[in-house]
Coordinates of C-alpha atoms and ligand atoms in Angstrom, one line a residue:
X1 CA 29.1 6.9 23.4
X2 CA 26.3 8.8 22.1
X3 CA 22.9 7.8 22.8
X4 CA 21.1 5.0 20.4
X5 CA 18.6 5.9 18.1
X6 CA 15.2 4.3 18.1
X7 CA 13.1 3.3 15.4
X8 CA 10.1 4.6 17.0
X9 CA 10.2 6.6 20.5
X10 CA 7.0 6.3 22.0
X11 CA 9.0 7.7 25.9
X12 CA 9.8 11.0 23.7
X13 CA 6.0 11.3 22.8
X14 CA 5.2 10.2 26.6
X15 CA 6.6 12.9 27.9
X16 CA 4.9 15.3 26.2
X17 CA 1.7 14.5 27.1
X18 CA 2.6 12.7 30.6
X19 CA -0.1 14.8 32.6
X20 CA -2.3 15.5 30.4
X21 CA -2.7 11.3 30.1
X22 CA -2.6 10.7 34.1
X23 CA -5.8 13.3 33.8
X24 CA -7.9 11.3 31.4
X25 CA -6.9 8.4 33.0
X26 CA -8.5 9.7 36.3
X27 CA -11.0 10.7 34.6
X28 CA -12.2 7.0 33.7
X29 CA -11.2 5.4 37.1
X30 CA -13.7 8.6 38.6
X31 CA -16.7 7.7 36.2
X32 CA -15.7 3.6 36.1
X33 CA -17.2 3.4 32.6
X34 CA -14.9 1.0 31.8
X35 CA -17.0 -0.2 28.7
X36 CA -17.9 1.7 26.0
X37 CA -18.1 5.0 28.5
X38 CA -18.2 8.8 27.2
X39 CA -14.6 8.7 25.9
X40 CA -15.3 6.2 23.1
X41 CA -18.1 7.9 21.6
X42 CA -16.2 11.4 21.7
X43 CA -13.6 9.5 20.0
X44 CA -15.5 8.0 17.2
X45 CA -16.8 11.5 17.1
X46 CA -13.6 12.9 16.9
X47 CA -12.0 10.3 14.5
X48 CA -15.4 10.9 12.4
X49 CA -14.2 15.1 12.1
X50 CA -10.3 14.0 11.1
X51 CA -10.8 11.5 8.6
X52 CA -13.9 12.9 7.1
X53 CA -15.2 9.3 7.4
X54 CA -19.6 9.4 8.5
X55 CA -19.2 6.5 10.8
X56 CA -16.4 5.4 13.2
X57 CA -16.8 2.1 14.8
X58 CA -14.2 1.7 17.4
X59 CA -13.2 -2.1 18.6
X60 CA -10.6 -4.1 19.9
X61 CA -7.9 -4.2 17.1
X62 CA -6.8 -3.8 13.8
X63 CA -7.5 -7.5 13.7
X64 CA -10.8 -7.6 14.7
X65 CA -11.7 -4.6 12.9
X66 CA -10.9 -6.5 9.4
X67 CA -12.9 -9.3 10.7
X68 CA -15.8 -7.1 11.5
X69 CA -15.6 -5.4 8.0
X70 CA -15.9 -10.0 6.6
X71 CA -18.6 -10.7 8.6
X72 CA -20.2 -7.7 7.9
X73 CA -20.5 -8.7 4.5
X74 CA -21.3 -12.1 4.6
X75 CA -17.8 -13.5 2.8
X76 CA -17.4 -17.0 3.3
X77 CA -17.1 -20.2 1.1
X78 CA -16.4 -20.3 -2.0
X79 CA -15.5 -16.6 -2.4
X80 CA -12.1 -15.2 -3.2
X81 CA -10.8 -12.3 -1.1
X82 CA -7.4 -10.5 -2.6
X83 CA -4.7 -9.3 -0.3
X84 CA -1.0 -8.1 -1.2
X85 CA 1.8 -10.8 -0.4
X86 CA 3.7 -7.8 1.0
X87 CA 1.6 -7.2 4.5
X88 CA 1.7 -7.5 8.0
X89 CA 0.1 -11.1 8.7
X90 CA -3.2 -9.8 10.1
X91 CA -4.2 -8.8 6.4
X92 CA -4.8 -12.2 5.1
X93 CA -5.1 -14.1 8.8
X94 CA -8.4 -13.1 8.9
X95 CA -9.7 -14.5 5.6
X96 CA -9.2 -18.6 6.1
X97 CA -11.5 -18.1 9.1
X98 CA -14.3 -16.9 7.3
X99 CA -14.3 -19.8 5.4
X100 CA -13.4 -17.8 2.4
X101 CA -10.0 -18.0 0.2
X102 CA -6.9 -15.3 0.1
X103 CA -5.2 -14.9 -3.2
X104 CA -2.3 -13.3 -2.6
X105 CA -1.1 -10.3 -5.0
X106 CA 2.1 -8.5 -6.2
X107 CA 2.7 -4.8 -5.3
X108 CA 4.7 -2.1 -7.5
X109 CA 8.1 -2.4 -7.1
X110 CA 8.1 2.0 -6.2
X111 CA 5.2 2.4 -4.3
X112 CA 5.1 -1.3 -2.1
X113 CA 1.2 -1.4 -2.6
X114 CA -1.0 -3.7 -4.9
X115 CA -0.8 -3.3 -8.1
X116 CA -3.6 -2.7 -10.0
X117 CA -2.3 -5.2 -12.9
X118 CA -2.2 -7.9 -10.3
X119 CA -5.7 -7.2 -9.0
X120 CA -6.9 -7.9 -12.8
X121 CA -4.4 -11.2 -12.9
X122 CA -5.9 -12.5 -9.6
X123 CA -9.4 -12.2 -10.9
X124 CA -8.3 -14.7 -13.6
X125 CA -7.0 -16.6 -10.9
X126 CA -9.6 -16.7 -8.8
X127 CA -12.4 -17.7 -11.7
X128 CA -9.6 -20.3 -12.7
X129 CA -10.1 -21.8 -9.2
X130 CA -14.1 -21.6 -9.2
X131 CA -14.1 -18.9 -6.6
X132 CA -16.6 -16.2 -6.4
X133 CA -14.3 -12.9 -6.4
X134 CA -15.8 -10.8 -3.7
X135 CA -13.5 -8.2 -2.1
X136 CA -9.8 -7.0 -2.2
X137 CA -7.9 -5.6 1.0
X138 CA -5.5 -3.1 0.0
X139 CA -3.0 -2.1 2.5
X140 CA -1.6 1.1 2.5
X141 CA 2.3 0.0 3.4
X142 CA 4.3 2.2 6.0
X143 CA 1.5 4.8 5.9
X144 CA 1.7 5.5 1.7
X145 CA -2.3 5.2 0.9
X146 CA -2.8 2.7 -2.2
X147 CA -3.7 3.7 -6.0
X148 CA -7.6 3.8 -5.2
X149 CA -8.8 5.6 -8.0
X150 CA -7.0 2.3 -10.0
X151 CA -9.0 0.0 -7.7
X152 CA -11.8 1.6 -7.8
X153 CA -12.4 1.2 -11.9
X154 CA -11.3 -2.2 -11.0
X155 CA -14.1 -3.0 -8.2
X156 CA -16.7 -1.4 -9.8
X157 CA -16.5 -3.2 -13.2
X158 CA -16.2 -6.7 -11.0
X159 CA -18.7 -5.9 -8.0
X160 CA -15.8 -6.4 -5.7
X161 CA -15.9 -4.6 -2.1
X162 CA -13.3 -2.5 -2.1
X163 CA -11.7 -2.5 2.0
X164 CA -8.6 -0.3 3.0
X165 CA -6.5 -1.5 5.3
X166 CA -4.9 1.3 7.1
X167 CA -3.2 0.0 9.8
X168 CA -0.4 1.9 9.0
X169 CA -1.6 5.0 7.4
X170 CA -4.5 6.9 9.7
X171 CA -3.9 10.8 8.6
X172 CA -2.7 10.2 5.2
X173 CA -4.2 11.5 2.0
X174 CA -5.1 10.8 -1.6
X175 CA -6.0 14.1 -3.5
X176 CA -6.7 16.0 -0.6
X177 CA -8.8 13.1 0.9
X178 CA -8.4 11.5 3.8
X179 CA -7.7 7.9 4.3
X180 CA -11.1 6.6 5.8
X181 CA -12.9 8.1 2.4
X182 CA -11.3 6.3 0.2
X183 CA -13.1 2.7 -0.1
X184 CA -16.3 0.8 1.1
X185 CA -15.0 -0.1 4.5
X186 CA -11.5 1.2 6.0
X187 CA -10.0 -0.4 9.1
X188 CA -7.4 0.9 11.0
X189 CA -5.3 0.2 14.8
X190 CA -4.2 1.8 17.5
X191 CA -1.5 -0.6 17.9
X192 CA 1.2 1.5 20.3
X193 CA 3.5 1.3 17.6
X194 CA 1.1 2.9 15.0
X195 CA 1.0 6.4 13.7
X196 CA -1.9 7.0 16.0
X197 CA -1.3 4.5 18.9
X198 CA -2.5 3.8 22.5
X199 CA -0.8 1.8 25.5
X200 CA -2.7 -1.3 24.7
X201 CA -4.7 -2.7 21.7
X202 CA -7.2 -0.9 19.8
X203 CA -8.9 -0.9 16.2
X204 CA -11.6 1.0 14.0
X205 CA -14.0 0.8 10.9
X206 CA -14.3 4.0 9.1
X207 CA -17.3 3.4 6.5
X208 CA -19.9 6.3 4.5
X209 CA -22.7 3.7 5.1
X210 CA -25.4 4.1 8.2
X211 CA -26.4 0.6 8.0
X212 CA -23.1 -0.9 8.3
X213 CA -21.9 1.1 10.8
X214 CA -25.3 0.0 12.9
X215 CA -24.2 -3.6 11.8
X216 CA -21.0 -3.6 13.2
X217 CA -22.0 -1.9 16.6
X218 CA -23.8 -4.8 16.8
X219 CA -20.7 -7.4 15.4
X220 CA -18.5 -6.3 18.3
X221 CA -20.8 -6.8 20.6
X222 CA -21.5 -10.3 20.7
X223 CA -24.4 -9.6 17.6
X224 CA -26.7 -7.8 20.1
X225 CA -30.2 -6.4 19.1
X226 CA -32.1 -4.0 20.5
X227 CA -31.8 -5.7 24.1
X228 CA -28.4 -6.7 25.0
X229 CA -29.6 -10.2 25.7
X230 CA -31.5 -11.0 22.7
X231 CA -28.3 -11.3 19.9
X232 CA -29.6 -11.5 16.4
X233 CA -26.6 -12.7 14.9
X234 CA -23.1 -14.2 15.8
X235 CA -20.4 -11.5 16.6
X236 CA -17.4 -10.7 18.1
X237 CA -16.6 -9.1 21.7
X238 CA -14.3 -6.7 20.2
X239 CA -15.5 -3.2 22.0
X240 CA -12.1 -0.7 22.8
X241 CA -11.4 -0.1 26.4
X242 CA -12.8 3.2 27.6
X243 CA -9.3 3.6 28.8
X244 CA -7.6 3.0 25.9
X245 CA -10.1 6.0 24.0
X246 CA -9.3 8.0 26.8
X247 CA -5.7 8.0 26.1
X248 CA -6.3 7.9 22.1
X249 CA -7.8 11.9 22.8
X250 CA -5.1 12.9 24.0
X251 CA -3.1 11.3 21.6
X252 CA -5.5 12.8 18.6
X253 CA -5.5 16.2 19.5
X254 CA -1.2 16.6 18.9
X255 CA -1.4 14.1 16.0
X256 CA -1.7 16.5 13.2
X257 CA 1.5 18.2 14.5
X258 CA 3.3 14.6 14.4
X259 CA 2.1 14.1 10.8
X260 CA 3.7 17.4 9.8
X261 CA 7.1 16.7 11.9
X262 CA 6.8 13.4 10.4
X263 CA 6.7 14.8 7.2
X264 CA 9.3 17.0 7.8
X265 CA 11.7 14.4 9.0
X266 CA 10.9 12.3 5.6
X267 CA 11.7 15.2 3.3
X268 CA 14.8 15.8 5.1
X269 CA 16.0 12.2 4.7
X270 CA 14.7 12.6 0.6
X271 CA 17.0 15.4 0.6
X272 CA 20.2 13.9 2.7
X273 CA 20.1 10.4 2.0
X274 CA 22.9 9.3 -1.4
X275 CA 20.1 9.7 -4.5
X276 CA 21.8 6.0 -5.6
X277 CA 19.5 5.0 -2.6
X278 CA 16.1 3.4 -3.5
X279 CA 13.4 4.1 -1.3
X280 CA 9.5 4.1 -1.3
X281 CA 8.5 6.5 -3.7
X282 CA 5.2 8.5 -2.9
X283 CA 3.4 9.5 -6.0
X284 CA 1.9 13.1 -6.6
X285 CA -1.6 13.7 -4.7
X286 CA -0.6 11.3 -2.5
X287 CA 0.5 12.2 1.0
X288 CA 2.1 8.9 3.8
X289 CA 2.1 9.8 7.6
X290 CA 5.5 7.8 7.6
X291 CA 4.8 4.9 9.7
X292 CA 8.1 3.8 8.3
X293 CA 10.9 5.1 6.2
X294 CA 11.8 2.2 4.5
X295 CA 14.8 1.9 1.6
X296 CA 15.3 -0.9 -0.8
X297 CA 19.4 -1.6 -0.6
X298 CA 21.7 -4.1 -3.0
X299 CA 23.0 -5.8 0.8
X300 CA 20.3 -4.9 3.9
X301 CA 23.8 -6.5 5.9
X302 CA 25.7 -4.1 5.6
X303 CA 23.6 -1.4 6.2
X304 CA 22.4 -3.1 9.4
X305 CA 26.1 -3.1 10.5
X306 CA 26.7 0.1 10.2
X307 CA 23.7 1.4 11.4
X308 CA 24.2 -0.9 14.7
X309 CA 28.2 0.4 15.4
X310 CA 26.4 3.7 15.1
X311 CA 23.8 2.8 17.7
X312 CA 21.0 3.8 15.1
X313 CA 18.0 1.6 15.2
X314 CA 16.7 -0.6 11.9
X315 CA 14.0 -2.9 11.4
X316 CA 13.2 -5.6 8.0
X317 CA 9.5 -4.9 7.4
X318 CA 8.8 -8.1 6.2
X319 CA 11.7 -10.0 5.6
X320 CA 8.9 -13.1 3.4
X321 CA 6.3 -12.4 1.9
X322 CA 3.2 -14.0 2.7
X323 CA 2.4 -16.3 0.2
X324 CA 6.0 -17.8 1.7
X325 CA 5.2 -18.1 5.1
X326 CA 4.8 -21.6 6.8
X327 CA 1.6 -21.1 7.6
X328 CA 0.4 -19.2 4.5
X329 CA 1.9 -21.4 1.5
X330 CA -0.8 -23.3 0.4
X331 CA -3.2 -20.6 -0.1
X332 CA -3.0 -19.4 -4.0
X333 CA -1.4 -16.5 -5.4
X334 CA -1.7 -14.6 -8.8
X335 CA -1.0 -16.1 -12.4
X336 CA 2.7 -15.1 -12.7
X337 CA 4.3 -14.9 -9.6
X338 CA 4.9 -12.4 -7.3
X339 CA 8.6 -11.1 -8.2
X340 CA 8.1 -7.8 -6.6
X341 CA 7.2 -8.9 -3.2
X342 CA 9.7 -11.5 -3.4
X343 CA 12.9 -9.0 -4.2
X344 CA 11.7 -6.5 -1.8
X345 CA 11.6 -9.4 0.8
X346 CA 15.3 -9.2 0.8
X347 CA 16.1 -5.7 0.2
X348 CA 14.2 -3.8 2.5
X349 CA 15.5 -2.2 5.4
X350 CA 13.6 0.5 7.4
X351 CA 15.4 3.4 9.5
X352 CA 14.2 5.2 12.5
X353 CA 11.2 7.6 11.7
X354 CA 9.1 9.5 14.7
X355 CA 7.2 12.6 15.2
X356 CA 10.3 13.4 18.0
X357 CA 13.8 13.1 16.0
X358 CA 16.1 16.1 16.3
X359 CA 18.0 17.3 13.7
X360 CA 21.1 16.1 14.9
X361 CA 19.6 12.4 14.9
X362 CA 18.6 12.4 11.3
X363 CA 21.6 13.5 10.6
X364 CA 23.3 10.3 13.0
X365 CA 21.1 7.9 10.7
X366 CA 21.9 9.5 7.3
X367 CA 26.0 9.6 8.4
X368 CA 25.4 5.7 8.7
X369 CA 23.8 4.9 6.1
X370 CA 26.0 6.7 3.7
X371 CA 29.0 5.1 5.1
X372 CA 27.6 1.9 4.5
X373 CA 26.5 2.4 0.8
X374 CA 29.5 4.3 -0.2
Ligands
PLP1 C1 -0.8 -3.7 12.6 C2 -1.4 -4.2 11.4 C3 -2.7 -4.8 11.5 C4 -3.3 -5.4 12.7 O1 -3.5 -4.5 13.8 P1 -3.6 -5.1 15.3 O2 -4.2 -3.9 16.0 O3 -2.2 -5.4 15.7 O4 -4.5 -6.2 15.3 C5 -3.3 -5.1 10.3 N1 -2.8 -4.8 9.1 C6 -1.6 -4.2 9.0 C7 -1.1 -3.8 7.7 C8 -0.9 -3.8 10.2 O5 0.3 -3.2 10.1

């Protein structure tokens, strides 16, 4: 029996940077700056030079870091804040406990990320509703960076804050711009699964403005002041673990190279995979760091079969959309449905994609996935 095939190897990754990790480890447990020591302000530092974002502020988790990026603006009652149907939860978890309303949006059927014509539908809804439309989250699904210029026009004519959640897609690019540029605030995770991942929980802010970044210093830390005992506002303790940067440096410094193999791994798939095969289409000037490879299929069974008799890993990112979930269904969504997040729902299947597949294994996962379409 061959060996299986994982959707994401993080051992592969491990052992390339094993010592290297031990050492900045030791590092920390020598100094025993445990909380926001050395290693998270050379990381923000660092993150600041990749993204070509002016202010990094590290925290907790992507979680906390969209929450940061709400309270940070004041959003609460009686304003609307847009998020995609087709998301991770933590997109539109954090808007209820502002006080404030999600309305949940459609996505293009090619590219899985809002689309622009539902942003201008949900505006409608949201007036409809007497709610004050005050920002959209757009998340940049499996590591594809959304249509900003489209939201842009949008947010600017409206007033609307305009927050990427990248989650999934730290690294990628939009014209030659990297994500962290490419909206008022961007928040991103460190999630071990992530493109950029540690070996616990971890988040960020990436924002051009001086004044917000000073703001959310002060969010994650309990809304501190000057003195750490006089807190002007109410915050968050949502600071990342000196440990956790520690690791993430190590992890930065070979994560261009794993952009490029992932990139390399996705254009080989493009190339092998049946054409008959629908899959997340990246538009020109745009460039995905491959979080997932994710294909849209007539029977997601079948392909799960075969992929599981070949020991080949698969995964249903998000088998309901939002707007469908128990917890989520009474929260409005656009005039008109969302049809596209809906059908995708059902006919998405993602296939193993890391920075540390051979040859031979791509080849394992497009053998199986033929044979199941064919
Ligand atoms: C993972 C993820 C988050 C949340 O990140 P955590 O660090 O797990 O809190 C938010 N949004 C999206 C789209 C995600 O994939």
């Amino acid at each position: 029996m061959t060996a299986p095939i994982a959707l994401i190897d993080l051992a592969a990754q491990q052992l390339k940077i094993r010592d290297r990790v031990d050492d900045a480890i030791k590092r920390v447990l020598d100094h025993g700056q445990y909380i926001l020591g050395p290693e998270v302000t050379k990381l923000e530092e660092e993150l600041s030079d990749f993204t070509g974002a002016d202010h990094v502020v590290t925290c907790a988790n992507g979680t906390d870091a969209l929450s940061l990026v709400m309270m940070a603006e004041g959003i609460g009652e009686g304003d609307a804040v847009f998020a995609p149907s087709f998301t991770f939860v933590a997109t539109a978890e954090v808007v209820p406990a502002t006080g404030a309303t999600p309305i949940f949006l459609d996505v293009d059927p090619d590219t899985f990320t809002i689309d622009p014509k539902s942003l201008e539908a949900g505006l409608e809804t949201a007036r409809g509703l007497g709610l004050k439309p005050r920002a959209v989250v757009a998340v940049d699904l499996f590591g594809l960076p959304c249509d900003y210029p489209a939201l842009r026009k949008i947010a600017d004519r409206e007033g609307l804050l305009l927050v990427a959640d990248a989650a999934q897609s730290l690294g990628s690019e939009l014209d030659g711009m990297r994500t962290g540029t490419l909206a008022d605030y961007t928040t991103t995770s460190f999630f071990p699964a992530k493109p950029l991942g540690c070996y616990g929980d971890g988040g960020a802010v990436m924002t051009s403005s001086p004044e917000k970044a000073e703001l959310l210093r002060s969010l994650r830390f309990h809304g501190k002041g000057a003195d750490k005992y006089d807190n002007v506002r109410l915050g968050l303790n949502s600071r990342l673990d000196t440990m956790q940067a520690a690791i993430l440096l190590e992890k930065l410094a070979i994560f261009e190279d794993e952009i490029r193999a992932r990139n390399c791994i996705a254009d080989c798939y493009a190339e092998k995979l049946p054409s008959n095969i629908q899959r997340q289409k990246v538009p020109r000037g745009l460039k995905s760091v491959w979080a997932q490879f994710t294909l849209v299929v007539e029977d997601r069974h079948v392909v799960q079969t075969a992929c599981r008799s070949n020991g080949v890993a698969t995964a249903v990112y998000y088998p309901l959309p939002m707007h469908q979930q128990t917890g989520y269904k009474s929260f409005p969504v656009v005039q008109g449905g969302l049809p596209v997040s809906e059908k995708l729902a059902k006919h998405v299947i993602s296939i193993p994609m890391h920075p540390y597949l051979s040859n031979d294994q791509v080849d394992r996962v497009v053998e199986a996935v033929t044979s199941a379409v064919a």
